[in-house]
Coordinates of C-alpha atoms and ligand atoms in Angstrom, one line a residue:
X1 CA 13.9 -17.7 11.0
X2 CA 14.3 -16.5 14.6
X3 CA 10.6 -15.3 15.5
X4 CA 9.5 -13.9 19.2
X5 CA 5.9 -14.7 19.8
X6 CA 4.6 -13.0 22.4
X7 CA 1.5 -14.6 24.1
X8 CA 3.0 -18.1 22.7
X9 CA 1.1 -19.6 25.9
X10 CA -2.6 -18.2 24.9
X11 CA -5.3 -19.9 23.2
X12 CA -3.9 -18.5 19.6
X13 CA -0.5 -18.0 19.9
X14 CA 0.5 -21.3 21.1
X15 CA -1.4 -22.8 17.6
X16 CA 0.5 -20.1 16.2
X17 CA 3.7 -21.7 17.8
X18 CA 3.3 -25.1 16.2
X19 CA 2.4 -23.6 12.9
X20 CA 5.3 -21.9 13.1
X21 CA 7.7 -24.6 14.2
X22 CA 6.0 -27.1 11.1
X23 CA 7.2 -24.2 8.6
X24 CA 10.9 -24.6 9.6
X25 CA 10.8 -21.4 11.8
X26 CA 12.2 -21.4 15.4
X27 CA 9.4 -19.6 17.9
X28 CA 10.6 -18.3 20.8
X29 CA 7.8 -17.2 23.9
X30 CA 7.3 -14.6 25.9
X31 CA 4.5 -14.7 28.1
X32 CA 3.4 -12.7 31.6
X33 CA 1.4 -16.2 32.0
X34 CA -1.5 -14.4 33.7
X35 CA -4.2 -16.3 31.2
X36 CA -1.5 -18.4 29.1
X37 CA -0.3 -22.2 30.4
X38 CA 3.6 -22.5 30.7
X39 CA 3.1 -26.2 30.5
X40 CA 1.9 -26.1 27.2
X41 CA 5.0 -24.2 25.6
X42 CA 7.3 -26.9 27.6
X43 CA 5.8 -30.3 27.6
X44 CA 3.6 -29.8 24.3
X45 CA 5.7 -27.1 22.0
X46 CA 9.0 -27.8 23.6
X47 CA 10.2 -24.2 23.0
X48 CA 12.2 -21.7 25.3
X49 CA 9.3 -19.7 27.2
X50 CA 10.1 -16.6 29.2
X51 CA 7.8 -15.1 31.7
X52 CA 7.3 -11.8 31.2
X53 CA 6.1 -8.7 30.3
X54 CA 5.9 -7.3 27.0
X55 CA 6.2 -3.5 28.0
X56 CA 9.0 -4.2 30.2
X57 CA 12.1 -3.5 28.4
X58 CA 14.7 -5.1 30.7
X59 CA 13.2 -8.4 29.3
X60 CA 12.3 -7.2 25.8
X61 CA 15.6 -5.8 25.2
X62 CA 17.4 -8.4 25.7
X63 CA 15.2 -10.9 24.4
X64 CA 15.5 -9.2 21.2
X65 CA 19.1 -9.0 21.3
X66 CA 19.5 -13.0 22.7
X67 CA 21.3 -11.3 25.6
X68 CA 18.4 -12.9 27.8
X69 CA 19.8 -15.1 30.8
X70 CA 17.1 -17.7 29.9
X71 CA 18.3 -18.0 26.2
X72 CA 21.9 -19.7 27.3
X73 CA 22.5 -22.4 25.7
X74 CA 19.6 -21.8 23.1
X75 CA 19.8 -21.2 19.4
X76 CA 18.3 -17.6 20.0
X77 CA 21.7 -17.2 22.7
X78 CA 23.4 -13.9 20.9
X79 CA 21.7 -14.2 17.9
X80 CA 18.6 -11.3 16.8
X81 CA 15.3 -11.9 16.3
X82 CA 14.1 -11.4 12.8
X83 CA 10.4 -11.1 13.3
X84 CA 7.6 -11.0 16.1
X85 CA 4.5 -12.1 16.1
X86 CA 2.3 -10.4 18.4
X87 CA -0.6 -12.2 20.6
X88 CA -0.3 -11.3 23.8
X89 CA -3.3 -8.9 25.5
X90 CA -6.2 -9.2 27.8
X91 CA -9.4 -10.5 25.0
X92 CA -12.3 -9.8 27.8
X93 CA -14.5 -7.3 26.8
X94 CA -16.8 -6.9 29.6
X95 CA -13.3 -6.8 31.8
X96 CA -12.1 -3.6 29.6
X97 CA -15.9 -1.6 30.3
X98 CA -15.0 -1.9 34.0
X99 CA -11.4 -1.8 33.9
X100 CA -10.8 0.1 31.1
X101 CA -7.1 0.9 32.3
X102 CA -6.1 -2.7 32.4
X103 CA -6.6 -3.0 28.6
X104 CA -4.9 0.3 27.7
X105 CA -2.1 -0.5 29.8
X106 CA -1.3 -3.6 28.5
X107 CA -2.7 -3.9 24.8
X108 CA -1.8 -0.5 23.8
X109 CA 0.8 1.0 26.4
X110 CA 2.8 -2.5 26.2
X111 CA 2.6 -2.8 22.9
X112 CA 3.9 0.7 22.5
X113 CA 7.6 -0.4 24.1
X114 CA 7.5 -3.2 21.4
X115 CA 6.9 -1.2 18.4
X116 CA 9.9 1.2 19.7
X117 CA 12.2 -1.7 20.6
X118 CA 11.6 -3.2 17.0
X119 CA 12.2 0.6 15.0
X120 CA 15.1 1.3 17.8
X121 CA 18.2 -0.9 15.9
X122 CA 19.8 -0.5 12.2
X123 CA 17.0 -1.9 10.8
X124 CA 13.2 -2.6 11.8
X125 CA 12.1 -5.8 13.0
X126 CA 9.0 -6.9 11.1
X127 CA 5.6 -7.3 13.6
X128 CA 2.7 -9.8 12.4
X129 CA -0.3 -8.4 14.9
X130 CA -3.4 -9.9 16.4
X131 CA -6.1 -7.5 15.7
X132 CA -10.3 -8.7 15.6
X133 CA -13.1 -7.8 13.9
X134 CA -14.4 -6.1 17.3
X135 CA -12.5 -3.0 15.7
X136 CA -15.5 -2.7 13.3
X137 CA -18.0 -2.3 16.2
X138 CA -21.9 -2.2 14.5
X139 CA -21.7 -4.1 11.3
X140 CA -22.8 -1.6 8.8
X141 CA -22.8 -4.7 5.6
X142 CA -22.1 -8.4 5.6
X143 CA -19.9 -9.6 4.9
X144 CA -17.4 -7.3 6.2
X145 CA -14.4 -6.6 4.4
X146 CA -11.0 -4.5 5.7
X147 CA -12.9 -1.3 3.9
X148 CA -15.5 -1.3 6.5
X149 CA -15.9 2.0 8.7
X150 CA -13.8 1.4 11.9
X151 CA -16.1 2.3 15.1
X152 CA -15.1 0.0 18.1
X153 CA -17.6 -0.1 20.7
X154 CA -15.7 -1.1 23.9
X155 CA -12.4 -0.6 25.1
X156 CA -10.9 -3.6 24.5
X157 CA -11.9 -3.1 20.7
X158 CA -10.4 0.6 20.8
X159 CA -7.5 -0.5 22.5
X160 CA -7.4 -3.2 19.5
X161 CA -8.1 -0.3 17.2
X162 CA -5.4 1.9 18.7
X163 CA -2.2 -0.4 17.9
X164 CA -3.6 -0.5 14.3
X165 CA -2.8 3.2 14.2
X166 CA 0.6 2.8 16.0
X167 CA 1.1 0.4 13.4
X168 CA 0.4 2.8 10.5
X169 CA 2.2 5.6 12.3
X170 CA 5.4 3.7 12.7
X171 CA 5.4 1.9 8.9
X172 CA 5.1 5.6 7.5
X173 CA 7.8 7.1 9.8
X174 CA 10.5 4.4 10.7
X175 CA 9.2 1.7 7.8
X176 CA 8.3 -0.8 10.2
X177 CA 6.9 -3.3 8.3
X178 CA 3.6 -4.8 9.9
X179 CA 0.9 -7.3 8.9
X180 CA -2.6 -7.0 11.2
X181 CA -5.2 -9.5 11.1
X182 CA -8.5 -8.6 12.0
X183 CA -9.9 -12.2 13.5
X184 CA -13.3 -13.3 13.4
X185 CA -14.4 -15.8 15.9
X186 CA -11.4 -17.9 17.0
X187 CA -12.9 -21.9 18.0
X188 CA -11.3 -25.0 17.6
X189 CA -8.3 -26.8 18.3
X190 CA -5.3 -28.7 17.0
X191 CA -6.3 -32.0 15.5
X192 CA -3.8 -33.9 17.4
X193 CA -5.8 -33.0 20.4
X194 CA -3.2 -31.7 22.1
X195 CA -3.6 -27.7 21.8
X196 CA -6.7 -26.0 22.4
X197 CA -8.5 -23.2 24.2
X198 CA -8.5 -23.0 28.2
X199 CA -9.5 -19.8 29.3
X200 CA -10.4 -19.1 32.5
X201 CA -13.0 -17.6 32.7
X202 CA -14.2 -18.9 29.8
X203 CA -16.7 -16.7 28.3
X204 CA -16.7 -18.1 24.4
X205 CA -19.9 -20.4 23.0
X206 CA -18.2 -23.5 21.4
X207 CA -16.4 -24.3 25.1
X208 CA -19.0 -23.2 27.1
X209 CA -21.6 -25.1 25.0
X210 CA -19.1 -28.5 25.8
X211 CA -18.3 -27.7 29.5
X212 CA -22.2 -28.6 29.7
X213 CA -22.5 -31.4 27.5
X214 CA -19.4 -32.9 29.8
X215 CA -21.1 -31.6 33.1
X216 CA -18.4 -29.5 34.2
X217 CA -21.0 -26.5 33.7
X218 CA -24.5 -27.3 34.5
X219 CA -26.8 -25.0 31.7
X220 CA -26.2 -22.6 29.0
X221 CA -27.4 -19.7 29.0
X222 CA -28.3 -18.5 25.1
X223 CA -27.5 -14.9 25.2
X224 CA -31.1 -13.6 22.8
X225 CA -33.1 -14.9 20.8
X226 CA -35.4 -12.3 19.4
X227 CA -32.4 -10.7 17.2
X228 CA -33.7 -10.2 13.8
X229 CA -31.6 -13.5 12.3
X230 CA -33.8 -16.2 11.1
X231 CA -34.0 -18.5 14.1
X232 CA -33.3 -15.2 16.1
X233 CA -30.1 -16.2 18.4
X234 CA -26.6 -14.1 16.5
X235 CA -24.3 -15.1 14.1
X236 CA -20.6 -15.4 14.3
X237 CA -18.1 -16.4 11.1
X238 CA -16.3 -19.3 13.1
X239 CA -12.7 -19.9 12.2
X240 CA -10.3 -23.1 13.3
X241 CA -7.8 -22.1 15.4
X242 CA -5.2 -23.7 12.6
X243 CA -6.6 -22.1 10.2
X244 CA -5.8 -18.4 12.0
X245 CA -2.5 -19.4 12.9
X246 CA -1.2 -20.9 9.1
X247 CA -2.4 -17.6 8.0
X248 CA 0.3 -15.8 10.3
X249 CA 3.0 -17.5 8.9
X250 CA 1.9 -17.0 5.0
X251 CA 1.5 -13.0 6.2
X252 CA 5.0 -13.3 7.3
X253 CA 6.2 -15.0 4.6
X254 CA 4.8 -12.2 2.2
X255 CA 5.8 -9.2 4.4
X256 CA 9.6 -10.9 4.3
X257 CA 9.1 -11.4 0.2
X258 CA 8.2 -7.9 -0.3
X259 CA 10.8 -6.4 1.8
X260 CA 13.8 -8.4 -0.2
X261 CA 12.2 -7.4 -3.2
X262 CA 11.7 -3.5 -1.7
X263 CA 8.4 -3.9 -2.2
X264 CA 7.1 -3.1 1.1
X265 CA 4.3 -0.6 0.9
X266 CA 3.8 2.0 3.3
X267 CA 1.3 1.0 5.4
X268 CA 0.5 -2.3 7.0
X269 CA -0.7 -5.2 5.1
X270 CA -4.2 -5.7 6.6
X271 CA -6.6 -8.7 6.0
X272 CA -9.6 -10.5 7.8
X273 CA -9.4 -14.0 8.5
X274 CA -12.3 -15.9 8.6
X275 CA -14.7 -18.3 6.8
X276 CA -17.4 -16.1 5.4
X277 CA -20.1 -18.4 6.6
X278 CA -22.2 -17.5 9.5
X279 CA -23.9 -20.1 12.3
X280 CA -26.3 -18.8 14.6
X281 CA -25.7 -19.9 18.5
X282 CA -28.6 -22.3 18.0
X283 CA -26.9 -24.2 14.5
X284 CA -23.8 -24.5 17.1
X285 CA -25.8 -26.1 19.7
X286 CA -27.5 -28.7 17.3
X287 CA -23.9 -29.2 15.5
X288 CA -22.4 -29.7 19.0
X289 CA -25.4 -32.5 19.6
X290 CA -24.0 -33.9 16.8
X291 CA -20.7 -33.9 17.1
X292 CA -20.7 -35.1 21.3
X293 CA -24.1 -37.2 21.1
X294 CA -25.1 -35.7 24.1
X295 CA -28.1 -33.0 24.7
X296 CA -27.9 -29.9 27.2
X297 CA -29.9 -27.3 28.5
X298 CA -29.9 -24.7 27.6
X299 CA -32.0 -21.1 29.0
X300 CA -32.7 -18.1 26.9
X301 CA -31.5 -15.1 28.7
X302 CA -30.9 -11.5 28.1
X303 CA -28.9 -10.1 25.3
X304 CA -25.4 -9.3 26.1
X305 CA -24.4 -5.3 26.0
X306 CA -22.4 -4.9 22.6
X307 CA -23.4 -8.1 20.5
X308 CA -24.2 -7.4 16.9
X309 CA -26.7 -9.9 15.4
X310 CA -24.1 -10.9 12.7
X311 CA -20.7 -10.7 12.1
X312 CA -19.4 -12.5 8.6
X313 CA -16.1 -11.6 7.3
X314 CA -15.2 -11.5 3.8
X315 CA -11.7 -13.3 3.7
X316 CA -11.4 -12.6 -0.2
X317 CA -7.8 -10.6 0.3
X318 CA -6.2 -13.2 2.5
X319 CA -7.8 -15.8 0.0
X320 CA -6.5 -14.1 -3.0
X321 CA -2.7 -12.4 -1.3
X322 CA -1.5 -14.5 0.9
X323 CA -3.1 -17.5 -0.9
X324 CA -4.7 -18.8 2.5
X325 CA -6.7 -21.8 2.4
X326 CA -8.7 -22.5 5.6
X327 CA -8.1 -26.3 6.0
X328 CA -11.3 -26.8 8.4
X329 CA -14.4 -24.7 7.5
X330 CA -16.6 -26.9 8.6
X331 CA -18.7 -26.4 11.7
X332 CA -19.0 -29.8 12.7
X333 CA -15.1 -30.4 12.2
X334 CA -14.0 -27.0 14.0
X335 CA -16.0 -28.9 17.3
X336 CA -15.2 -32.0 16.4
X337 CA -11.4 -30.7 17.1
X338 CA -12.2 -28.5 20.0
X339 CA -14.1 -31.8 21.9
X340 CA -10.8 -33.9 21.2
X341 CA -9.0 -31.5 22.8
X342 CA -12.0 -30.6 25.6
X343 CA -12.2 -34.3 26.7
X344 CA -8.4 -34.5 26.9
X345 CA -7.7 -31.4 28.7
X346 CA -10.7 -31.9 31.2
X347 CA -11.8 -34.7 31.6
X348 CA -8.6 -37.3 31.5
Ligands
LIG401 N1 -23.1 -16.8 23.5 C1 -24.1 -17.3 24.2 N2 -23.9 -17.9 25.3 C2 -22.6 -18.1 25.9 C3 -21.6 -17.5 25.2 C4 -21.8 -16.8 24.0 O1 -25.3 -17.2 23.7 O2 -22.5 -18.6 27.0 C5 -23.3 -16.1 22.2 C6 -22.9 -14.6 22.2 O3 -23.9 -13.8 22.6 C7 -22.5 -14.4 20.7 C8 -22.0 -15.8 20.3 O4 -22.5 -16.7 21.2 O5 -23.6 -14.1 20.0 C9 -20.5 -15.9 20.2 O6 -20.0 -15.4 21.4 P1 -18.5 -15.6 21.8 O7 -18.3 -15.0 23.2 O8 -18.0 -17.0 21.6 O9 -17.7 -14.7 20.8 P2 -17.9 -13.1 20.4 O10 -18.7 -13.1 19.2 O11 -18.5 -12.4 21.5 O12 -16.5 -12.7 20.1

């Protein structure tokens, strides 16, 4: 199947990408390339990439249609897509508090010109969506299932939170059938070493936690430790990378089953990926010793503005639906995987 992925050159997507690709599907990438790497969708994915921007319809349009100059020549050249998976936005949260607008813009306004370009032909094109556990905002019970109360606490969460509604919106009145997957915390990397995470900034704990044990960064800097957790530093449900991206293609697979069956209900299918085990920061730092054989230092400093103490998801629906398995739950395997990839992407 013909599948548009957009943000195929980000952290998730591009896992997404290969996952997609090992299923038999054929990926195709668009990308504005501000935070994503074009040379991973060429010399590592070796699929067509576009640069571009999702709420720009002279690209999407065509794209959709394979009327796209860049698609000559392709197997997506005047053939549709049939589905889209949908990665790309801006994932900084302290970026959206002081630049609210960037996030609206491009999460929710851009994402607004897809949804209307998949309802806008003979038939809707199905959407698989990126959505995160930040649409919760305070934990009110752990672990968290898709019941929980929705009350995002920052932007980029309630831009997050926004699409979910266009999403329900647009399934009731044009039957656009959607999937959204509410992550957990994203770590990890391909086990071929290969694909991995390279933000930049880079603002999450695994990475940052290796860029000192390398000596790229020179200390950590522990972000609380008087939360009330037992070894007081927070807890975060840690998910491979993999793991997120084999569940997009089984939530595809279903939403495709139940539409040739005419099945599709109407609302989105909606499910929570993660392991339903928490680690504290300071269990990451030990398994991280473990893992690299190196030490680091490390300084407690204030809490950061909007971190719950824990966040655990309950999985159970994805588990029990889509019949997703996470292949790597284990800690020490999940940075096992993302020092492979560290060592190869930073320090070759
Ligand atoms: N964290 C930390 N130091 C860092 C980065 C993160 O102590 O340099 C903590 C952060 O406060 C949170 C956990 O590690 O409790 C996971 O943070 P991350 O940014 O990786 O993911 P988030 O849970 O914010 O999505």
């Amino acid at each position: 199947m013909r599948v548009l992925v957009t943000g195929g050159a980000g952290y998730i997507g591009s896992h997404a990408v290969r996952a997609l690709t090992r299923a038999g599907h054929q990926p195709l990438v668009l990308d504005n390339l501000v935070y994503g790497h074009a040379d991973i969708v060429r010399d590592v994915l070796g699929v067509p990439l576009v640069n571009g921007q999702v709420g720009n319809p002279d690209v999407l349009q065509p794209l959709l249609k394979g009327t796209h100059p860049d698609l000559v020549g392709s197997v997506f050249e005047a053939k549709t897509i049939e589905a889209v998976l949908h990665f790309a936005a801006y994932a900084y949260v302290g970026e959206s508090v002081a630049d609210p607008a960037k996030y609206y813009r491009n999460n929710l306004g851009d994402t607004l010109t897809l949804l209307e370009a998949l309802v806008g032909g003979d038939h809707p094109i199905p959407i698989v969506f990126s959505s995160t556990c930040a649409t919760y905002g305070p934990p009110q019970s752990i672990p968290m299932t898709e019941g929980h109360p929705q009350a995002p606490i920052n932007p980029y969460g309630r831009s997050k939170w926004m699409v979910e509604h266009l999403l329900r919106d647009f399934c009731k009145a044009y039957g656009l059938p959607s999937v959204i997957f509410r992550y957990f915390n994203a770590a990890g990397a391909d086990p071929d070493g290969d694909l991995g995470e390279d933000h930049d900034p880079e603002t999450h704990l695994i990475p940052r936690v290796l860029d000192v044990m390398s000596g790229r960064e020179s200390y950590l800097q522990i972000f609380g430790d008087d939360y009330p957790t037992p070894d007081g530093t927070c807890i975060r449900d840690y998910i491979h990378v993999s793991d997120l991206a084999d569940a997009h293609v089984l939530g595809l697979e279903r939403l495709l089953r139940l539409r040739e069956r005419n099945e599709l209900p109407n609302e989105p299918l909606i499910y929570n990926l993660g392991n339903g085990t928490g680690y504290s920061v300071q269990q990451v730092i030990e398994a991280a010793k473990s893992v690299t054989g190196r030490g680091l230092l490390a300084h407690v400093a204030k809490r950061r503005e909007g971190d719950p103490a824990q966040l655990v998801a309950s999985a159970e629906r994805a588990r029990v639906e889509l019949g997703w398995r996470p292949r790597y739950p284990e800690l020490h395997t999940i940075i096992d995987h993302a020092w492979r990839w560290h060592q190869r992407r930073h320090l070759s």
